[in-house]
Coordinates of C-alpha atoms (C1' of nucleotides) in Angstrom, one line a residue:
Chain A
X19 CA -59.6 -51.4 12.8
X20 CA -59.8 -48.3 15.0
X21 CA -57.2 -47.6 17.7
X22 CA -58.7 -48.9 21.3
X23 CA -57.0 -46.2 22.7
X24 CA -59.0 -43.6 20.6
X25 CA -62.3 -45.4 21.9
X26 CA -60.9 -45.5 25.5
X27 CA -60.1 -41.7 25.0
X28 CA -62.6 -40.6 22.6
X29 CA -65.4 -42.4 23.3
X30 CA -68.1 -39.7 22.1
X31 CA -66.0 -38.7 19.3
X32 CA -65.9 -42.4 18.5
X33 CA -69.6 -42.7 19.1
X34 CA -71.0 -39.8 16.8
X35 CA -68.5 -40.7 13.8
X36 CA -69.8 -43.9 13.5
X37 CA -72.9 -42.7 13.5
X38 CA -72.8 -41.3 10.4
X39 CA -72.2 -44.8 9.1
X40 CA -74.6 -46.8 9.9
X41 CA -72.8 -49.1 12.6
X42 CA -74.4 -50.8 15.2
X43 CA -72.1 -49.1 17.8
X44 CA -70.8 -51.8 20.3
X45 CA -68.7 -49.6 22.7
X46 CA -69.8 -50.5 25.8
X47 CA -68.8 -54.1 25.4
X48 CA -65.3 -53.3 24.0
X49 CA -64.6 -50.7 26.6
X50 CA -65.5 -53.8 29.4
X51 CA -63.3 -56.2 27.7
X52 CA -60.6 -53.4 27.7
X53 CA -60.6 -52.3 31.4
X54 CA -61.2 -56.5 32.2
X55 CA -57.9 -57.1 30.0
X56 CA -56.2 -54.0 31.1
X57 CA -56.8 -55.3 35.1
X58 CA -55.5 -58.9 34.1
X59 CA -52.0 -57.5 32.4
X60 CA -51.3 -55.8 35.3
X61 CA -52.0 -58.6 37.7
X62 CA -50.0 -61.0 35.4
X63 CA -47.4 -59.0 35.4
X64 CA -46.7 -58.4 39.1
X65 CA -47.2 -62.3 39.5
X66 CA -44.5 -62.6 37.3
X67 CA -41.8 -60.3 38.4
X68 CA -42.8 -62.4 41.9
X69 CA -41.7 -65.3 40.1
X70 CA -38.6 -64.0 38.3
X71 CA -37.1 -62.5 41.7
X72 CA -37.9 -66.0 43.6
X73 CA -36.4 -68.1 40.4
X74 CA -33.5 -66.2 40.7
X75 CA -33.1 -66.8 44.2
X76 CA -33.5 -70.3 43.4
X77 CA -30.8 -70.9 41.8
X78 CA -28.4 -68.7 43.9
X79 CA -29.9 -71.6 46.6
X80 CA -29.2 -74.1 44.9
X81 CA -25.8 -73.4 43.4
X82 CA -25.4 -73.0 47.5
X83 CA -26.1 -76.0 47.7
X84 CA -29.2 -75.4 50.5
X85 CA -32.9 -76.6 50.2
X86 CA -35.3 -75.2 47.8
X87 CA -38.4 -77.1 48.7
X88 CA -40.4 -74.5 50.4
X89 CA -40.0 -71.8 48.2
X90 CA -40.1 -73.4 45.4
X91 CA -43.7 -74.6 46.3
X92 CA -44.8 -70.6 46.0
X93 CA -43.9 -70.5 42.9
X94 CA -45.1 -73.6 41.6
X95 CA -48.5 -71.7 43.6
X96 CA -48.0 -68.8 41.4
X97 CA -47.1 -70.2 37.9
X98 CA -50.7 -72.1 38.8
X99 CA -52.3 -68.5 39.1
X100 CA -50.8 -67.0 36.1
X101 CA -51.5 -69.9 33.6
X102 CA -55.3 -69.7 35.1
X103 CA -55.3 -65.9 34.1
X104 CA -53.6 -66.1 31.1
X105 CA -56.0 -68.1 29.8
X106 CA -58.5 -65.1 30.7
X107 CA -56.8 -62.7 29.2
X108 CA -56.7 -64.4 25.8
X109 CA -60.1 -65.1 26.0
X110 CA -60.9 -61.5 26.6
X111 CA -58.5 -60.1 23.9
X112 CA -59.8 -62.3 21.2
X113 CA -63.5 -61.1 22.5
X114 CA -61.8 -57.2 22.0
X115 CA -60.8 -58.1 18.7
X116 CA -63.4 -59.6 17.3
X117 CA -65.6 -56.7 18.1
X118 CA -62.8 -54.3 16.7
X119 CA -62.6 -55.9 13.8
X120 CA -66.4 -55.8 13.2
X121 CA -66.5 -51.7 13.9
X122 CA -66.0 -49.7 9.7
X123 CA -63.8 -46.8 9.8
X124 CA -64.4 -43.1 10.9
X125 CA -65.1 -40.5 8.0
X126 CA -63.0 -38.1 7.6
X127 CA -63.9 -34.9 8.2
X128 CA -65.5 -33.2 5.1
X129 CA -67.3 -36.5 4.4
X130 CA -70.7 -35.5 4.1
X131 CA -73.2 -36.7 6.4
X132 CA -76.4 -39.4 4.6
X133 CA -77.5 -42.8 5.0
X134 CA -77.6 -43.9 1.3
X135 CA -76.3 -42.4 -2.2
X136 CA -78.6 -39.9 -2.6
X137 CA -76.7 -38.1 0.0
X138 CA -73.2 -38.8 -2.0
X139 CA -72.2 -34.7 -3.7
X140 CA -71.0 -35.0 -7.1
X141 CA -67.9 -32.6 -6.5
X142 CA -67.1 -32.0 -10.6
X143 CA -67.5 -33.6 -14.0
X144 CA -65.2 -33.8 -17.0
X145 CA -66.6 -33.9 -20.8
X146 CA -69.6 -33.1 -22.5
X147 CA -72.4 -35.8 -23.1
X148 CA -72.8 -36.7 -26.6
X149 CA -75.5 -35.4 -28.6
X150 CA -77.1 -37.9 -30.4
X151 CA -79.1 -37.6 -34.0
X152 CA -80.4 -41.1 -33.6
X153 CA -81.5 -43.8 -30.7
X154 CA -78.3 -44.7 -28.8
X155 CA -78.4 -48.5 -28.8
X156 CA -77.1 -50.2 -25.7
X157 CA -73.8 -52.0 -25.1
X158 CA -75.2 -55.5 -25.7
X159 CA -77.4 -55.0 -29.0
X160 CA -74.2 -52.9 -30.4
X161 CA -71.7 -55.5 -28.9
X162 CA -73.4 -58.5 -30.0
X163 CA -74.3 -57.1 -33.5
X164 CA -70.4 -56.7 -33.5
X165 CA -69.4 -60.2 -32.5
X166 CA -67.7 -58.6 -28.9
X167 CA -69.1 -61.4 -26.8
X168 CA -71.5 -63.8 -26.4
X169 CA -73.5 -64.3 -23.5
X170 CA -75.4 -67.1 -24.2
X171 CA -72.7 -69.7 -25.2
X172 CA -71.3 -68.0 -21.6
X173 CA -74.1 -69.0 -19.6
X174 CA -73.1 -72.8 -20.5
X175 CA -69.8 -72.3 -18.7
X176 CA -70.2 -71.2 -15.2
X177 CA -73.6 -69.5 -15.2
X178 CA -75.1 -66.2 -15.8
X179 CA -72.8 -63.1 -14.9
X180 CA -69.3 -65.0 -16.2
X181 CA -68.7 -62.9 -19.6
X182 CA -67.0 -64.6 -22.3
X183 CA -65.5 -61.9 -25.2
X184 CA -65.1 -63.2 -28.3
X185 CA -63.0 -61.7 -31.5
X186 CA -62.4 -58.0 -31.0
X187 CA -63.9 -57.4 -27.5
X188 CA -61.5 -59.9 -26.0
X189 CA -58.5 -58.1 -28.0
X190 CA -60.3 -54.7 -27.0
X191 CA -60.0 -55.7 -23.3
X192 CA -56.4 -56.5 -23.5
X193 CA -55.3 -53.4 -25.2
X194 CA -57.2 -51.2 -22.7
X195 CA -55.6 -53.1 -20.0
X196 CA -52.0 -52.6 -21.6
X197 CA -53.1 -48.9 -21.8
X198 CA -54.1 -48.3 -18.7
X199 CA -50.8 -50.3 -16.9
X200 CA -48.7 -47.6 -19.2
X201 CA -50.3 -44.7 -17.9
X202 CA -49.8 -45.5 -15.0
X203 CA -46.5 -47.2 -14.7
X204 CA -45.1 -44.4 -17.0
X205 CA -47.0 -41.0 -16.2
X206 CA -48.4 -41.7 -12.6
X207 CA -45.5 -43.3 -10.9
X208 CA -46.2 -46.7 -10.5
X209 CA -44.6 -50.0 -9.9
X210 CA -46.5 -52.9 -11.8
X211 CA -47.5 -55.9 -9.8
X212 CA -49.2 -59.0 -10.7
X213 CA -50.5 -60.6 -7.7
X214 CA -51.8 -64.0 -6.9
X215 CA -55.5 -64.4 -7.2
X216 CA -56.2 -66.8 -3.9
X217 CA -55.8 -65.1 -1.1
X218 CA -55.9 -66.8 2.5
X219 CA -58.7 -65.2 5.4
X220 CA -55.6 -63.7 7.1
X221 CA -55.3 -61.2 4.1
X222 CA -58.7 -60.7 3.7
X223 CA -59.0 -60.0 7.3
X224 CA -56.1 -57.4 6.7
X225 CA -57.7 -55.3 4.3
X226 CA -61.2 -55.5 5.8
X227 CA -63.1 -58.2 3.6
X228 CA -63.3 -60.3 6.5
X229 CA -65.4 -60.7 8.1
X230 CA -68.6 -58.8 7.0
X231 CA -68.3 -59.5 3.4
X232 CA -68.0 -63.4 3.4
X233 CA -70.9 -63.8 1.6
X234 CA -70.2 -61.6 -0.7
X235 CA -67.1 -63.7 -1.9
X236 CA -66.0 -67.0 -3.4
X237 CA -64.5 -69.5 -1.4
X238 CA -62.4 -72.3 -1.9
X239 CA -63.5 -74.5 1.2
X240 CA -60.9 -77.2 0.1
X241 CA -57.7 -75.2 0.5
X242 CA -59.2 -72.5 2.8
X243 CA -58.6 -69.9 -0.2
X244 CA -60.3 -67.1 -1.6
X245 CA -61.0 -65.2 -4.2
X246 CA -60.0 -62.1 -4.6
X247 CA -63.3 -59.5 -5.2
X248 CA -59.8 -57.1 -5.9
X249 CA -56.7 -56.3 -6.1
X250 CA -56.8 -54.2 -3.2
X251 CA -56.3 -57.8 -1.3
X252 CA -53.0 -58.9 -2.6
X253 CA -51.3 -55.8 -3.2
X254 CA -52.1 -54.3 0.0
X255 CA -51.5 -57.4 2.0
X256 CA -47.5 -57.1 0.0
X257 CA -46.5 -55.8 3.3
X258 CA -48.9 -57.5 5.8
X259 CA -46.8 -57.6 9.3
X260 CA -43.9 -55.5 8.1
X261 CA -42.2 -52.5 9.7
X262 CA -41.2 -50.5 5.5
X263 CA -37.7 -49.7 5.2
X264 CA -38.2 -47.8 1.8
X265 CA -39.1 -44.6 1.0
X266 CA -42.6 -43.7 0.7
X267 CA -44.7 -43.4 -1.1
X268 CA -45.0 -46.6 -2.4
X269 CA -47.1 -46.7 -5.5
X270 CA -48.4 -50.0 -7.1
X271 CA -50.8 -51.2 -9.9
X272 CA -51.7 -54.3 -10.9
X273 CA -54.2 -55.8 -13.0
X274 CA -56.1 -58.8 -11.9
X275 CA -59.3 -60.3 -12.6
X276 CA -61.9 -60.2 -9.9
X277 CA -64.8 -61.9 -8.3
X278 CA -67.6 -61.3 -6.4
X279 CA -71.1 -62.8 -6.0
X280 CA -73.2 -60.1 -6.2
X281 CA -75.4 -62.0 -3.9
X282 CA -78.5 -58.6 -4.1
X283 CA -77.8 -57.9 -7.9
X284 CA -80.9 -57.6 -9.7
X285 CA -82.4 -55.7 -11.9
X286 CA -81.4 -53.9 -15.5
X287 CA -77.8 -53.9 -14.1
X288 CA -77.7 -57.8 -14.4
X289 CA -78.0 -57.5 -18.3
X290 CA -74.8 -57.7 -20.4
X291 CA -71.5 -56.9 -18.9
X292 CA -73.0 -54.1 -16.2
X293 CA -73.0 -56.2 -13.1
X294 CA -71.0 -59.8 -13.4
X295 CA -69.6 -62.1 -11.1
X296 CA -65.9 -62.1 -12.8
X297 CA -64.3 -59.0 -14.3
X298 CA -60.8 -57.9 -15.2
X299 CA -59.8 -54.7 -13.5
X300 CA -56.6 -52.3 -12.7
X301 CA -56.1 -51.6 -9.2
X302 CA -53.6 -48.9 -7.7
X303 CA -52.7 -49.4 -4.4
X304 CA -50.3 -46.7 -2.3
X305 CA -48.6 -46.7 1.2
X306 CA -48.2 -43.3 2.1
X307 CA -46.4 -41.3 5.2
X308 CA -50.1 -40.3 7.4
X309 CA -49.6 -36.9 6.7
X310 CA -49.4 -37.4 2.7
X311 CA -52.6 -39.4 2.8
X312 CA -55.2 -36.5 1.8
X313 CA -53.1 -34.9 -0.7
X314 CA -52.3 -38.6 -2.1
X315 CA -56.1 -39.2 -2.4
X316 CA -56.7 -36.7 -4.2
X317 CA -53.5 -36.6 -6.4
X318 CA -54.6 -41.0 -6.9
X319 CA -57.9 -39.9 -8.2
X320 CA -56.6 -38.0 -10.5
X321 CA -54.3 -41.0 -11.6
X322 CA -57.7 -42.9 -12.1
X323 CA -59.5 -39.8 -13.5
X324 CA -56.4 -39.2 -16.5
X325 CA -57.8 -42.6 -18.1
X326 CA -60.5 -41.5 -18.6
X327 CA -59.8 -38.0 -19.9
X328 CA -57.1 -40.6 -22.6
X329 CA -59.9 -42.2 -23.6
X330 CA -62.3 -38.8 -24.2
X331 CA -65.5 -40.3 -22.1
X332 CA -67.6 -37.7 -19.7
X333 CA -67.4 -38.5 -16.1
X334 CA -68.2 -37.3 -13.1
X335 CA -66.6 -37.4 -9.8
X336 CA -68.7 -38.2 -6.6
X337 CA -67.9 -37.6 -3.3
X338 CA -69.9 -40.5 -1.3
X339 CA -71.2 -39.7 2.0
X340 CA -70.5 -41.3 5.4
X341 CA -73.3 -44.1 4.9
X342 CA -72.4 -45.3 1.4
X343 CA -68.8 -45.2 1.7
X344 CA -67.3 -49.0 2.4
X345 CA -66.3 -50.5 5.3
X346 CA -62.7 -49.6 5.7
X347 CA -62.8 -46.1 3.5
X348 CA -62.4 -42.8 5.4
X349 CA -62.7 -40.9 2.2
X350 CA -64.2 -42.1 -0.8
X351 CA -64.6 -40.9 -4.4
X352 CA -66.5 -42.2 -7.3
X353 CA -65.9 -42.1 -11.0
X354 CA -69.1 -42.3 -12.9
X355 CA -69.1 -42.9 -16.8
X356 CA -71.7 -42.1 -18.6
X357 CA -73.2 -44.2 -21.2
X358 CA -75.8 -42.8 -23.1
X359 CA -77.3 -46.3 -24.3
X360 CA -77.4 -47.3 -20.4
X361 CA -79.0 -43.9 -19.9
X362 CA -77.5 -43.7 -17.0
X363 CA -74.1 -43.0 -14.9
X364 CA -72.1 -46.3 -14.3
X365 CA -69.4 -46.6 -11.7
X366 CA -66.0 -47.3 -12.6
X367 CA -63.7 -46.8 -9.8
X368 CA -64.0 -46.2 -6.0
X369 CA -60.9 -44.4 -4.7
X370 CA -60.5 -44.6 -1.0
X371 CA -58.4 -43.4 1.4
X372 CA -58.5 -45.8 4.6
X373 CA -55.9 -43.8 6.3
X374 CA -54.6 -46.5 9.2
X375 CA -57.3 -48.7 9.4
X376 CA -56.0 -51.1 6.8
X377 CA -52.8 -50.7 8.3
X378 CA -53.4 -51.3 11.6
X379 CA -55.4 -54.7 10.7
X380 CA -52.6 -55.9 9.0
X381 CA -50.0 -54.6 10.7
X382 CA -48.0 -52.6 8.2
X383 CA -45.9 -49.8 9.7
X384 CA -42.6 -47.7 8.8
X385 CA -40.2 -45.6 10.9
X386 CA -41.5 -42.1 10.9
X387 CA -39.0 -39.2 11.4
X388 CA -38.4 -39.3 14.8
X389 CA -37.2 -43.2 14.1
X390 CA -40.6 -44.8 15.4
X391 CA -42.6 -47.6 14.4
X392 CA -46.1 -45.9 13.4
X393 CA -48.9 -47.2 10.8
X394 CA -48.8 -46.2 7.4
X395 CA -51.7 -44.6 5.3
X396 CA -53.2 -47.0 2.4
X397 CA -55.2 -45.5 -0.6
X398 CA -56.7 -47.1 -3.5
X399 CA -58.6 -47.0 -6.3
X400 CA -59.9 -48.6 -9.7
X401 CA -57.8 -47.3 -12.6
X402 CA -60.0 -48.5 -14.0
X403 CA -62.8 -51.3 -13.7
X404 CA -63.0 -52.7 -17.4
X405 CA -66.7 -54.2 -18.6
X406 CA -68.2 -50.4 -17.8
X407 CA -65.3 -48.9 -18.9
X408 CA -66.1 -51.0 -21.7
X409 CA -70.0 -50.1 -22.1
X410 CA -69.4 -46.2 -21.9
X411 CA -66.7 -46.9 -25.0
X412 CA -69.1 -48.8 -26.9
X413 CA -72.3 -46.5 -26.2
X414 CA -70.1 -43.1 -26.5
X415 CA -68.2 -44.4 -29.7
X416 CA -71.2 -45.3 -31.5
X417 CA -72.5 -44.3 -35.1
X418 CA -75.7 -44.7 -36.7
X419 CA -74.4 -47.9 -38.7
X420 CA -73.6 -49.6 -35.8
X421 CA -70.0 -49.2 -35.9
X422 CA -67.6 -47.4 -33.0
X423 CA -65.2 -45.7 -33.3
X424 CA -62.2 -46.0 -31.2
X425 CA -60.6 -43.5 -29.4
X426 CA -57.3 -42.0 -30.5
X427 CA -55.3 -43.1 -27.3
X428 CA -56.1 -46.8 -27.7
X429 CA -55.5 -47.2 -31.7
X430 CA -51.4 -48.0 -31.1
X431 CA -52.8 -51.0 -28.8
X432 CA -55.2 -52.4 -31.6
X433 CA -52.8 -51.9 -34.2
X434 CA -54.4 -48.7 -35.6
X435 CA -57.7 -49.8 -35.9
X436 CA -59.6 -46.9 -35.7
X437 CA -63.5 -48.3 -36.3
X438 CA -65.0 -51.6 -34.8
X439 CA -67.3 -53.0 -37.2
X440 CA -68.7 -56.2 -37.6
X441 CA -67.5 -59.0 -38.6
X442 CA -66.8 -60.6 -42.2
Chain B
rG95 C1' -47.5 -86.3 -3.3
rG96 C1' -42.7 -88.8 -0.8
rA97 C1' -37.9 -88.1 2.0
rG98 C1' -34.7 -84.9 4.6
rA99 C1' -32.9 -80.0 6.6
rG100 C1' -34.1 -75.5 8.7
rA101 C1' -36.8 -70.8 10.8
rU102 C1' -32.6 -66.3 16.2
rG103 C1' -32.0 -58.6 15.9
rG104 C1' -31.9 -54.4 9.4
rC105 C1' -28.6 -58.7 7.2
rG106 C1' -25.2 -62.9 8.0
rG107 C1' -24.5 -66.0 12.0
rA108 C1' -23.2 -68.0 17.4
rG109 C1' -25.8 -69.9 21.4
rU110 C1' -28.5 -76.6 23.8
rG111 C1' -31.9 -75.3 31.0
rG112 C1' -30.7 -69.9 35.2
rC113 C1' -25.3 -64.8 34.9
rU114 C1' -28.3 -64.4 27.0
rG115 C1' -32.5 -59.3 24.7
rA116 C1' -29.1 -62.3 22.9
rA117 C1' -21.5 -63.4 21.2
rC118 C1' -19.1 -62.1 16.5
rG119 C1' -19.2 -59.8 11.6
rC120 C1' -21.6 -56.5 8.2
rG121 C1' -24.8 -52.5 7.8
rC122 C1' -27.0 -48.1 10.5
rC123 C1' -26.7 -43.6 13.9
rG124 C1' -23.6 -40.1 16.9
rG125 C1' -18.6 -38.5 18.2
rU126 C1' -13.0 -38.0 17.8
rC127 C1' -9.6 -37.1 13.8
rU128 C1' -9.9 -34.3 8.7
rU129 C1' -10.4 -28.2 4.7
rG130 C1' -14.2 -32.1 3.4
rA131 C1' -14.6 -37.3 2.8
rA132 C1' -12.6 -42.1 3.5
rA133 C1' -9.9 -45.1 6.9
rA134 C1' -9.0 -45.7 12.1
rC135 C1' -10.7 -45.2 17.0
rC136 C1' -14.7 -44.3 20.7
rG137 C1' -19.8 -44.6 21.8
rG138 C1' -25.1 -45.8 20.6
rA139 C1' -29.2 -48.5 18.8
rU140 C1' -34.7 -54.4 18.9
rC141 C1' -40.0 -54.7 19.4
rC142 C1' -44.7 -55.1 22.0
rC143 C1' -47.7 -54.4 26.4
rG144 C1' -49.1 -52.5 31.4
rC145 C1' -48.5 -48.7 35.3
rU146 C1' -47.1 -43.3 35.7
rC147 C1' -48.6 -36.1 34.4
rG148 C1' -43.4 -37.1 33.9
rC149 C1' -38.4 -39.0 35.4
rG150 C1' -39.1 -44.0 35.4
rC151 C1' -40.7 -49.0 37.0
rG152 C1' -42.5 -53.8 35.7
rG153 C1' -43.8 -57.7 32.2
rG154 C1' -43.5 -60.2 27.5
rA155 C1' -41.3 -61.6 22.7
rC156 C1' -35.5 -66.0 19.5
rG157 C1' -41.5 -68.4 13.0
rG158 C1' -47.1 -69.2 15.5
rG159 C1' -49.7 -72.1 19.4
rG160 C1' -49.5 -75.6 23.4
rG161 C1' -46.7 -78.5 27.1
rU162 C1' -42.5 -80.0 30.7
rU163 C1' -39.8 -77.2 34.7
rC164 C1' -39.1 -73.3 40.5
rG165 C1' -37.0 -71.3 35.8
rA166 C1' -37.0 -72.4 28.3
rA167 C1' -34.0 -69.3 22.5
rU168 C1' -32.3 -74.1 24.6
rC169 C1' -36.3 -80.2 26.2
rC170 C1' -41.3 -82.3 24.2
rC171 C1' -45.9 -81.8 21.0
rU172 C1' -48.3 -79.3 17.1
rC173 C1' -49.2 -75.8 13.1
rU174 C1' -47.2 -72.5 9.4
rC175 C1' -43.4 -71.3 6.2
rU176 C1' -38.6 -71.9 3.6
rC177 C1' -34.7 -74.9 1.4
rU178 C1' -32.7 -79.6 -0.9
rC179 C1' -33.6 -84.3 -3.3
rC180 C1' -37.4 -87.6 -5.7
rG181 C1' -42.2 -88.0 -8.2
rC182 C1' -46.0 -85.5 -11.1
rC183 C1' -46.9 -81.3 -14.2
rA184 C1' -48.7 -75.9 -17.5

RNA sequence: GGAGAGAUGGCGGAGUGGCUGAACGCGCCGGUCUUGAAAACCGGAUCCCGCUCGCGCGGGACGGGGGUUCGAAUCCCUCUCUCUCCGCCA
């Protein structure tokens, strides 16, 4: 949510930033319901101090013993007259934040400008792709060849796009899940968190799910509940309406599964474990002081990148521009495996920094220096997402028998395997 | 799921219609004292909104919402959450 009183203030600043993104700007209307509910407060309030100074003299009457009856009747006059406008100015601040709620956050500047991902800058890459002296085979022929998962048994359970590992890729998940949680709880900094996995609309509203992306999530119309599409939700929402009285930066992970519809997916990304309605994933999540937040964006990519540089995959680092960037990021960069089966660069972490947007949605503030209440900063990022991370290992590691080997990193976590092959 | 109890400032905990933004204690900040610290003593401090260039003025907030009343932390309704006991259960 953006400050009102940087649209009252800023209006064309406001207006050209959001732009950039796409946004159906709505100013006007928010500006009217500001100056309407600005007007009201003030009127309310002087009707009220009326009030207070003719209650008090009131009871002074009364505890004189003399009669009341007349002035009394002005108040009863003006409690009529504030109740009436009251309701008015509910009305027109539910209006104001309805419409606030439904405006993405500014870039940051630096963001470059483009409507789509072909305008996103790919800002540096890490490792060499393979060379290969045969055909690269894709993650599902090698995976399935190698007893990893099965996606046709799967399809009996909830559908296409819910991935069910079998054998070794269900005890490969796991230990690259452990791996990643001890990076980053012991290297990084972080706090681990396990989170619930229902969330209500309040917390969703809070980190900006709610409202554009309803469709775009699973709902549990009995209990009111959702699903979390991250961890972003829970761990973010840990201090939902709370002033922090701990030292910043705050630094969590947590691993979670997570689900998402997909309603638009199509394509070659619907095949195998590329695009699916249920993943696991491991989120970091910081609260930061607002003049941390760039230098703890970059410093959190890095956190995501270092898993990747463990694990000895190429990536590269995208910088998305204003248009492709999500609703509530200010900043956003992408870490793009690539998998040489795929053919392609696959997306496994988005790290964002939302600077107070988040914050000021869900009300989560500390006491700055100067001892005042002020919204913190809130970053995150995939560290990493696991079926791609999963796909690149499989298509990277992969010899000409159809085997793949494992990277060094991982082996303690499988018990020293070094080589999947298939099985007995 | 059933029965009961409760929700007040950073924490504990008073307060049952006007003088209570809130006693008291702890914690916190500043000062006196001290070589320094502790103790003791003195003083200070909630949050949100509106108006104002500012000094400041006004309004609101005792879990959320609604009502009664000239006036509500206090009375009524409702929702949410917490705790205790019972039932069920991985």
């Amino acid at each position: 949510m953006l400050d009102i009183k940087l649209i009252r203030e800023s209006r064309e600043t406001v207006e050209a930033g959001l732009k950039t993104r796409r946004s159906e700007v709505k100013l006007d209307e928010v500006l009217a319901l500001d100056e309407r509910r600005r007007a009201i407060i003030t009127e309310v309030d002087r009707l009220r101090a009326r009030r207070n100074e003719v209650s008090r003299e009131i009871g002074a009457l009364k505890k004189a013993g003399e009669d009341t009856g007349a002035i009394q009747q002005e108040t009863r006059e003006i409690g009529e007259r504030i109740s009436a406008l009251d309701a008015e100015l509910r009305e027109a601040g539910e209006a104001q934040r309805r419409l606030l709620l439904a405006i993405p956050n500014l870039p940051q500047e630096g963001v470059p400008e483009g409507a789509d991902s072909t305008a996103n800058v790919v800002v540096r890459s890490w490792g060499e792709p393979r060379e290969f002296a045969f055909e690269p085979k894709d993650h599902v022929a090698l995976g399935e060849a190698l007893g990893l998962f099965d996606f046709e048994r799967a399809a009996r359970l909830a559908g296409s796009g819910f991935p069910l590992l079998t054998g070794a890729g269900a005890r490969l998940e796991r230990a690259l899940i452990q791996f990643m949680l001890d990076l980053h709880t012991t290297q990084h900094g972080y706090v681990e968190v396990a989170p619930p996995h229902l969330v209500s609309s309040a917390a969703m509203t809070g980190t900006g799910q709610l409202p554009k992306l309803a469709d775009d999530m699973y709902h549990l119309s009995t209990d009111d509940l959702w699903l979390i599409p991250t961890a972003e939700v829970p761990v973010t929402n840990i201090y939902r309406e709370e002033i922090i009285r701990r030292p910043l930066p705050i630094r969590l992970v947590a691993h979670t599964p997570c689900f998402r519809r997909e309603a638009g997916a199509a394509g070659k990304d619907t095949r195998g474990l590329i695009r699916v309605h249920q993943f696991n994933k491991v989120e970091l999540v910081q609260f930061v002081e607002p003049e941390a937040s760039r230098a703890a964006h970059e410093e959190l990519t890095g956190h995501a990148e270092a898993v990747l540089q463990a694990l000895g995959l190429p990536y590269r680092v995208l910088l998305l521009c204003s248009g492709d960037m999500s609703f509530a990021a200010a900043k956003c960069y992408d870490l793009e495996l690539w998998a040489p089966g795929y053919g392609g660069w696959l997306e496994v972490s988005s790290c964002s920094n939302f600077e107070a947007f988040q914050a000021r949605r869900a009300n989560i503030r500390w006491k700055n220096r100067e001892g005042r209440n002020e919204f913190v900063h809130t970053l995150n990022g995939s560290g990493v997402a696991l079926p791609r991370l999963v796909v690149a290992l499989l298509e990277n590691g992969q010899q000409e028998d159809g085997s793949v080997i494992l990277p060094e990193a991982l082996r303690p976590y499988l018990g020293g395997l070094e080589r999947l092959t298939p099985p007995a």
